[in-house]
Coordinates of C-alpha atoms and ligand atoms in Angstrom, one line a residue:
M1 CA 89.1 35.8 49.0
S2 CA 89.2 31.9 48.8
L3 CA 86.6 30.9 51.3
I4 CA 84.1 28.3 50.5
L5 CA 82.0 29.1 53.6
D6 CA 81.9 32.9 54.0
S7 CA 81.9 34.9 57.2
C8 CA 78.1 34.7 57.4
T9 CA 78.0 31.0 57.2
L10 CA 80.8 30.6 59.8
D11 CA 79.3 33.6 61.6
V12 CA 82.9 35.0 62.1
S13 CA 84.1 38.6 61.6
A14 CA 85.3 38.8 57.9
Q15 CA 88.5 40.5 59.0
L16 CA 89.6 37.2 60.7
L17 CA 89.0 35.0 57.9
R18 CA 92.4 35.1 56.1
T19 CA 93.6 32.7 53.5
E20 CA 96.9 34.3 52.3
A21 CA 100.3 34.0 53.8
F22 CA 101.4 36.8 56.1
I23 CA 105.0 38.1 55.2
E24 CA 106.5 41.2 56.5
G25 CA 103.2 42.7 57.5
R26 CA 101.5 42.0 54.0
W27 CA 99.0 39.5 52.9
V28 CA 100.7 37.5 50.2
S29 CA 99.1 35.0 47.6
A30 CA 101.1 32.0 46.5
T31 CA 100.8 30.7 43.0
S32 CA 98.5 27.9 44.1
T33 CA 96.2 27.1 47.0
F34 CA 95.4 24.0 49.1
P35 CA 92.0 23.0 50.6
V36 CA 91.1 23.2 54.3
F37 CA 88.3 20.8 55.4
D38 CA 85.7 20.5 58.0
P39 CA 86.8 17.1 59.2
A40 CA 83.2 16.3 60.5
T41 CA 81.6 16.6 56.9
G42 CA 84.7 16.4 54.7
E43 CA 83.4 19.7 53.2
E44 CA 85.9 22.2 51.8
I45 CA 85.8 25.4 54.0
A46 CA 88.7 27.4 52.5
K47 CA 91.5 27.4 49.9
V48 CA 94.6 28.8 51.5
S49 CA 97.8 30.0 49.7
D50 CA 100.2 27.1 49.3
C51 CA 103.5 28.5 50.1
G52 CA 106.7 27.1 48.8
T53 CA 110.4 27.7 49.4
K54 CA 110.2 31.2 47.8
E55 CA 107.6 32.4 50.3
A56 CA 109.4 30.7 53.1
Q57 CA 112.7 32.3 52.2
D58 CA 110.9 35.7 51.8
A59 CA 109.5 35.3 55.4
V60 CA 112.9 34.2 56.8
N61 CA 114.5 37.3 55.1
A62 CA 111.8 39.5 56.5
A63 CA 112.1 38.1 60.1
Y64 CA 115.9 38.6 59.9
K65 CA 115.7 42.2 58.8
A66 CA 112.9 43.0 61.5
F67 CA 115.2 41.3 64.2
Y68 CA 117.5 44.2 64.4
L69 CA 114.7 46.7 64.9
W70 CA 112.7 44.4 67.3
K71 CA 115.5 43.4 69.6
S72 CA 116.5 47.0 70.1
Q73 CA 113.1 48.1 71.3
T74 CA 112.8 48.2 75.0
A75 CA 111.3 45.3 77.0
K76 CA 108.6 47.6 78.1
E77 CA 107.6 48.4 74.4
R78 CA 107.5 44.7 73.5
S79 CA 105.6 44.0 76.6
I80 CA 102.9 46.5 75.7
L81 CA 102.5 45.3 72.2
L82 CA 102.1 41.6 73.5
R83 CA 99.6 42.8 76.0
K84 CA 97.6 44.5 73.2
W85 CA 97.7 41.4 71.2
F86 CA 96.5 39.4 74.2
N87 CA 93.6 41.8 74.7
L88 CA 92.5 41.6 71.0
I89 CA 92.5 37.7 71.2
N90 CA 90.2 38.0 74.2
E91 CA 88.0 40.4 72.4
H92 CA 87.7 38.1 69.5
K93 CA 87.6 34.9 71.5
E94 CA 84.2 33.6 70.4
D95 CA 85.1 34.2 66.6
L96 CA 88.5 32.5 67.0
A97 CA 86.8 29.5 68.7
K98 CA 84.5 29.2 65.8
L99 CA 87.4 29.0 63.4
I100 CA 89.1 26.2 65.6
T101 CA 85.8 24.3 65.7
A102 CA 85.4 24.6 61.9
E103 CA 88.9 23.5 61.0
S104 CA 89.5 20.8 63.8
V105 CA 86.2 20.4 65.4
G106 CA 86.6 21.0 68.9
I107 CA 89.7 21.0 71.0
L108 CA 90.0 20.1 74.7
T109 CA 86.8 18.0 74.8
I110 CA 87.4 17.0 78.4
T111 CA 83.8 17.9 79.1
Y112 CA 83.1 16.7 75.7
R113 CA 81.7 19.9 74.4
P114 CA 83.8 20.8 71.4
M115 CA 82.6 24.5 70.8
K116 CA 82.7 25.4 74.4
E117 CA 86.2 23.8 74.6
S118 CA 87.3 25.7 71.6
V119 CA 86.5 28.8 73.6
G120 CA 88.6 27.2 76.4
E121 CA 91.5 26.8 74.0
M122 CA 91.3 30.5 73.1
T123 CA 91.4 31.5 76.7
Y124 CA 94.5 29.2 77.1
S125 CA 96.1 30.5 73.9
A126 CA 95.7 34.1 74.9
S127 CA 97.1 33.4 78.4
F128 CA 100.6 32.6 76.9
L129 CA 100.7 36.2 75.5
E130 CA 99.6 37.7 78.8
W131 CA 102.3 35.7 80.6
F132 CA 105.1 36.4 78.3
S133 CA 104.0 40.3 78.1
E134 CA 104.7 40.3 81.9
E135 CA 107.9 38.2 81.7
A136 CA 109.2 40.4 78.8
R137 CA 110.3 42.9 81.5
R138 CA 111.9 40.3 83.9
V139 CA 114.7 38.9 81.7
Y140 CA 117.6 39.5 84.1
G141 CA 121.2 38.8 83.8
D142 CA 123.5 37.7 86.6
I143 CA 126.7 38.7 88.4
V144 CA 129.0 35.7 89.1
A145 CA 131.9 35.5 91.6
P146 CA 135.0 35.7 89.5
P147 CA 138.0 33.3 89.9
A148 CA 140.5 36.1 90.0
K149 CA 140.5 39.5 91.7
D150 CA 141.0 41.5 88.4
R151 CA 138.0 39.9 86.7
K152 CA 134.3 40.6 86.6
I153 CA 131.8 38.0 85.2
L154 CA 128.5 39.4 84.0
L155 CA 126.0 37.3 82.3
L156 CA 123.7 39.0 79.8
K157 CA 120.7 37.3 78.1
Q158 CA 120.3 38.2 74.5
P159 CA 117.7 37.2 71.8
V160 CA 119.1 34.6 69.5
G161 CA 117.5 35.8 66.3
V162 CA 115.0 34.3 63.9
A163 CA 112.9 31.3 65.3
S164 CA 111.2 28.9 62.9
I165 CA 108.1 27.6 64.6
I166 CA 106.3 24.6 63.3
T167 CA 103.1 23.6 65.1
P168 CA 100.5 20.6 65.0
W169 CA 96.8 20.9 64.3
N170 CA 95.5 19.8 67.6
F171 CA 95.9 23.1 69.5
P172 CA 96.0 25.2 66.4
S173 CA 96.2 28.6 68.4
A174 CA 97.7 27.8 71.7
M175 CA 100.7 25.9 70.2
I176 CA 101.5 29.1 68.3
T177 CA 101.0 31.6 71.0
R178 CA 103.1 29.5 73.5
K179 CA 106.1 29.6 71.3
V180 CA 105.7 33.0 69.7
G181 CA 104.9 34.8 73.0
A182 CA 108.3 33.7 74.5
A183 CA 110.3 34.5 71.3
L184 CA 108.8 37.9 70.9
A185 CA 108.9 38.9 74.5
V186 CA 112.8 38.5 74.5
G187 CA 113.3 40.2 71.1
C188 CA 113.4 37.4 68.7
T189 CA 111.4 37.4 65.5
V190 CA 109.5 34.3 64.1
V191 CA 108.3 32.5 61.0
V192 CA 105.4 30.2 61.7
K193 CA 104.4 27.2 59.7
P194 CA 101.1 26.0 60.9
A195 CA 99.7 22.5 60.4
E196 CA 98.0 22.0 57.0
D197 CA 94.8 21.1 58.5
T198 CA 94.4 24.3 60.6
P199 CA 96.0 27.3 58.9
L200 CA 92.9 29.6 59.5
S201 CA 93.6 29.9 63.3
A202 CA 97.2 30.9 62.6
L203 CA 96.2 33.5 59.9
A204 CA 93.6 35.0 62.2
L205 CA 96.2 35.5 64.9
A206 CA 98.3 37.4 62.2
E207 CA 95.4 39.7 61.6
L208 CA 95.3 40.4 65.3
S209 CA 99.0 41.0 65.5
V210 CA 98.6 43.9 62.8
Q211 CA 95.8 45.4 64.8
A212 CA 98.0 45.2 67.9
G213 CA 100.8 47.0 66.3
I214 CA 103.4 44.2 66.1
P215 CA 105.9 45.6 63.5
P216 CA 106.1 44.0 60.0
G217 CA 108.4 41.1 59.9
V218 CA 108.3 40.2 63.4
F219 CA 105.6 37.7 63.1
N220 CA 105.2 35.8 59.8
V221 CA 103.0 32.9 58.7
V222 CA 103.7 30.5 55.8
P223 CA 100.9 28.0 55.4
C224 CA 101.4 25.1 53.0
S225 CA 100.0 21.8 51.9
R226 CA 101.3 18.4 53.1
E227 CA 103.0 18.0 49.7
K228 CA 105.0 21.3 50.0
T229 CA 105.7 20.8 53.8
P230 CA 109.0 18.8 53.5
A231 CA 110.7 21.5 51.3
V232 CA 109.3 24.5 53.3
G233 CA 110.3 22.6 56.6
E234 CA 113.8 21.9 55.1
L235 CA 114.3 25.6 54.3
L236 CA 113.1 26.8 57.7
C237 CA 115.4 24.4 59.5
T238 CA 118.5 24.9 57.4
D239 CA 118.6 28.5 56.3
P240 CA 121.6 30.1 57.9
L241 CA 119.6 33.2 58.9
V242 CA 117.4 31.0 61.2
A243 CA 118.9 30.7 64.7
K244 CA 116.4 28.5 66.6
I245 CA 113.7 25.9 65.8
S246 CA 110.7 25.2 68.0
F247 CA 108.6 22.1 67.0
T248 CA 105.6 20.3 68.4
G249 CA 104.5 17.1 66.5
S250 CA 105.3 13.5 65.8
T251 CA 108.6 11.9 66.8
A252 CA 109.2 10.9 63.1
T253 CA 109.0 14.6 62.0
G254 CA 111.1 15.7 64.9
K255 CA 113.9 13.4 63.8
V256 CA 113.8 14.8 60.3
L257 CA 114.0 18.4 61.7
L258 CA 116.7 17.5 64.1
R259 CA 118.8 16.2 61.2
H260 CA 118.1 19.4 59.1
A261 CA 119.2 21.5 62.2
A262 CA 122.4 19.7 62.6
G263 CA 124.0 21.0 59.5
T264 CA 124.1 24.6 60.9
V265 CA 123.9 23.6 64.6
K266 CA 120.8 25.3 65.5
R267 CA 119.1 25.5 68.9
V268 CA 116.2 23.3 69.0
S269 CA 113.1 22.7 71.2
M270 CA 111.2 19.5 70.4
E271 CA 107.9 18.5 71.9
L272 CA 107.3 15.0 70.3
G273 CA 104.8 12.3 70.4
G274 CA 103.7 10.3 73.4
H275 CA 103.0 6.7 74.4
A276 CA 101.5 7.4 77.8
P277 CA 100.6 4.3 80.1
F278 CA 97.6 4.3 82.3
I279 CA 98.2 1.8 85.2
V280 CA 95.5 0.4 87.5
F281 CA 96.6 -1.7 90.5
D282 CA 94.3 -3.9 92.6
S283 CA 94.3 -1.3 95.3
A284 CA 92.7 1.4 93.2
E285 CA 89.3 2.8 93.6
V286 CA 87.6 1.5 90.6
D287 CA 85.3 4.5 90.0
K288 CA 88.1 6.9 90.2
A289 CA 90.2 4.8 87.9
V290 CA 87.3 4.8 85.4
A291 CA 86.8 8.5 85.6
G292 CA 90.5 9.2 85.2
A293 CA 90.7 6.8 82.1
M294 CA 87.6 8.6 80.5
A295 CA 89.2 12.1 81.0
S296 CA 92.7 11.1 80.0
K297 CA 91.7 9.0 76.9
F298 CA 88.7 10.8 75.3
R299 CA 89.9 14.4 75.5
N300 CA 89.5 15.8 72.0
S301 CA 88.6 12.3 70.9
G302 CA 92.0 11.0 72.0
Q303 CA 94.0 13.4 70.1
T304 CA 96.3 15.2 72.6
C305 CA 99.9 14.4 73.2
V306 CA 99.3 13.5 76.7
C307 CA 96.3 11.1 76.2
S308 CA 96.7 7.7 77.7
N309 CA 97.7 5.3 75.0
R310 CA 98.2 1.9 76.7
F311 CA 96.2 0.5 79.7
L312 CA 97.8 -2.0 82.1
V313 CA 95.3 -3.3 84.6
Q314 CA 96.2 -5.7 87.4
S315 CA 94.2 -9.0 87.3
G316 CA 92.4 -8.6 90.5
I317 CA 90.7 -5.3 89.5
H318 CA 90.5 -6.0 85.8
D319 CA 87.0 -7.4 85.3
A320 CA 85.4 -4.7 87.5
F321 CA 87.3 -2.0 85.7
M322 CA 86.4 -3.2 82.2
E323 CA 82.7 -3.5 83.1
K324 CA 82.5 0.1 84.7
L325 CA 84.6 1.5 81.9
A326 CA 82.3 0.0 79.1
K327 CA 79.3 1.5 81.0
A328 CA 80.8 4.9 81.3
M329 CA 81.6 4.9 77.6
D330 CA 78.0 4.1 76.9
A331 CA 76.7 6.8 79.1
E332 CA 79.1 9.6 78.5
L333 CA 80.2 9.5 75.0
K334 CA 78.3 10.8 71.9
V335 CA 79.9 11.0 68.5
G336 CA 78.9 13.9 66.3
H337 CA 79.9 17.2 64.7
G338 CA 81.8 19.5 67.1
S339 CA 79.2 22.3 66.6
E340 CA 76.4 20.0 68.1
P341 CA 75.9 20.9 71.7
T342 CA 75.5 17.2 72.7
T343 CA 78.5 16.0 70.9
T344 CA 81.3 14.6 73.2
Q345 CA 83.4 12.9 70.5
G346 CA 84.2 14.8 67.2
P347 CA 85.6 13.3 64.2
L348 CA 89.4 12.7 64.0
I349 CA 91.2 15.4 62.2
N350 CA 91.4 13.6 58.8
T351 CA 90.8 10.3 57.1
R352 CA 94.4 9.2 57.5
A353 CA 94.1 9.6 61.3
A354 CA 91.0 7.4 61.2
E355 CA 92.8 4.8 59.1
K356 CA 95.5 4.6 61.6
V357 CA 93.2 3.7 64.4
E358 CA 91.2 1.4 62.3
N359 CA 94.5 -0.4 61.3
Q360 CA 95.5 -0.7 65.0
I361 CA 92.2 -2.3 65.8
A362 CA 92.3 -4.8 63.0
D363 CA 96.0 -5.7 63.9
A364 CA 94.9 -6.3 67.6
V365 CA 91.9 -8.3 66.8
A366 CA 93.9 -10.5 64.3
Q367 CA 96.2 -11.2 67.2
G368 CA 93.4 -12.1 69.5
A369 CA 92.2 -8.9 71.1
V370 CA 88.4 -8.8 71.8
I371 CA 86.2 -5.9 71.1
V372 CA 84.3 -4.9 74.2
R373 CA 82.9 -1.6 72.7
G374 CA 83.0 0.1 69.4
G375 CA 85.5 -1.2 66.9
K376 CA 84.1 0.4 63.7
R377 CA 85.2 3.2 61.6
L378 CA 82.1 5.3 60.8
E379 CA 81.6 7.8 58.0
G380 CA 84.4 10.0 57.0
S381 CA 87.0 10.4 59.8
F382 CA 84.6 9.4 62.6
M383 CA 85.7 6.5 64.7
Q384 CA 83.6 4.6 67.3
P385 CA 85.1 5.0 70.8
T386 CA 86.6 1.5 71.1
L387 CA 87.5 -0.7 74.1
L388 CA 89.6 -3.7 73.6
S389 CA 90.4 -6.5 76.0
S390 CA 92.9 -9.4 75.8
V391 CA 95.5 -7.2 74.4
N392 CA 99.3 -8.1 74.4
T393 CA 102.3 -5.9 74.0
D394 CA 103.1 -7.3 70.5
M395 CA 100.1 -5.6 69.2
L396 CA 100.6 -2.3 67.2
C397 CA 98.4 -0.4 69.6
M398 CA 100.9 -1.1 72.4
R399 CA 103.9 0.0 70.4
E400 CA 102.9 3.1 68.6
E401 CA 100.9 6.3 69.5
T402 CA 97.2 5.9 68.5
F403 CA 95.9 9.5 68.6
G404 CA 92.3 8.5 68.6
P405 CA 89.6 7.0 70.8
L406 CA 90.9 3.5 71.5
I407 CA 91.5 2.0 74.9
P408 CA 93.6 -1.3 74.6
V409 CA 93.7 -3.1 77.9
V410 CA 96.4 -5.6 78.9
K411 CA 95.5 -7.7 81.9
Ligands
ADP501 P1 100.9 14.9 63.2 O1 100.8 13.4 63.4 O2 100.4 15.8 64.3 O3 100.3 15.4 61.9 P2 103.4 15.8 62.2 O4 104.7 15.8 62.8 O5 103.3 15.2 60.8 O6 102.4 15.2 63.2 O7 102.9 17.3 61.9 C1 103.2 18.3 62.8 C2 103.7 19.6 62.1 O8 104.9 19.1 61.4 C3 102.7 20.0 61.0 O9 102.8 21.4 61.0 C4 103.3 19.4 59.8 O10 102.9 20.1 58.6 C5 104.7 19.5 60.1 N1 105.6 18.6 59.3 C6 105.3 17.3 58.9 N2 106.4 16.8 58.2 C7 107.3 17.7 58.1 C8 108.6 17.9 57.5 N3 109.1 16.9 56.8 N4 109.3 19.1 57.6 C9 108.8 20.1 58.3 N5 107.5 20.1 58.9 C10 106.8 18.9 58.8

């Protein structure tokens, strides 16, 4: 087993620590591996099978074969299996949360306690399987009034087939169950390509799918490195046996996948990057505005798709807002490892992410922005939570998603 930290170090059941691909109900080694890091320490925690197009094709073939069996099961049978999977995730919630903290250091840090919030993510993640296990039995059709007396119009809903599911690192478990729960409930089968930063959570879900009795080939996982991702992604989005693509991630990647999907006119669901504005008018209650800014910006160190990205503050309230926000940042934010109970701000997912924030700050300062708090990149992928004033809309931070703990304020 290619784990650098073993189950004792991580204090996680050995069964859930999986490092191979999961194809047709079997654990499959690829010819090479890629490293998974603890983003707080930069330490390698596991070596995971680095799947290429061969493994991806095997997974698609397996999912296609399994589709005919899975779709012919009754809705009740599928519902029962999803419910079992949900129960198993709940039983292993603590262990699964430790895996999330190890590979991504704390998700949903709205209350700024990464480990606690990883447990929160597992509750959230499991809830999708619960919901879809119930919805599985409620996929009704329709009877429509016909335009002629000798016609009847009946609408049937049928599963489309194999779905390729490509997920980001920032909700490593919930992004998978949310897509997979829906697909499996109606009789589709899936191939999941998890983010390269967080494959362990996806593989642990696969282990629990076996224990739940989900048949081989229905749920497949092909982890791969950033280097192999384009080729694997292309296969998953162009293979004629794939009927549907569901993706959450950056807009740039979404555009690539849409182009791939066009060749065979696949159905697609895209949940892409954000650039959310946070607007404060003079009439606002400043304390409430500051509390809202803290919650919406610093959740998971600024790394959720709905984190506020650009702050527009009317001139009458601007100075009071800045002063109180700076004080709130001093009082409430503590940078550290996700497993430390007092940590409110973990590291960013990798050094690339930290460089992006650092670059946005440098660009803003070069164009006249003033650093009110923070401003520096710390060791590894840690960033100081940063507040900038005198920002204008030409600056990079006002034009692209930050995905980090930076508040640029335009007066
Ligand atoms: P992020 O900024 O969250 O890393 P990405 O869009 O790069 O956003 O990544 C989201 C998911 O998309 C990850 O699973 C990543 O491996 C995958 N991905 C990135 N590039 C491609 C690609 N060219 N083809 C398929 N998947 C990709």
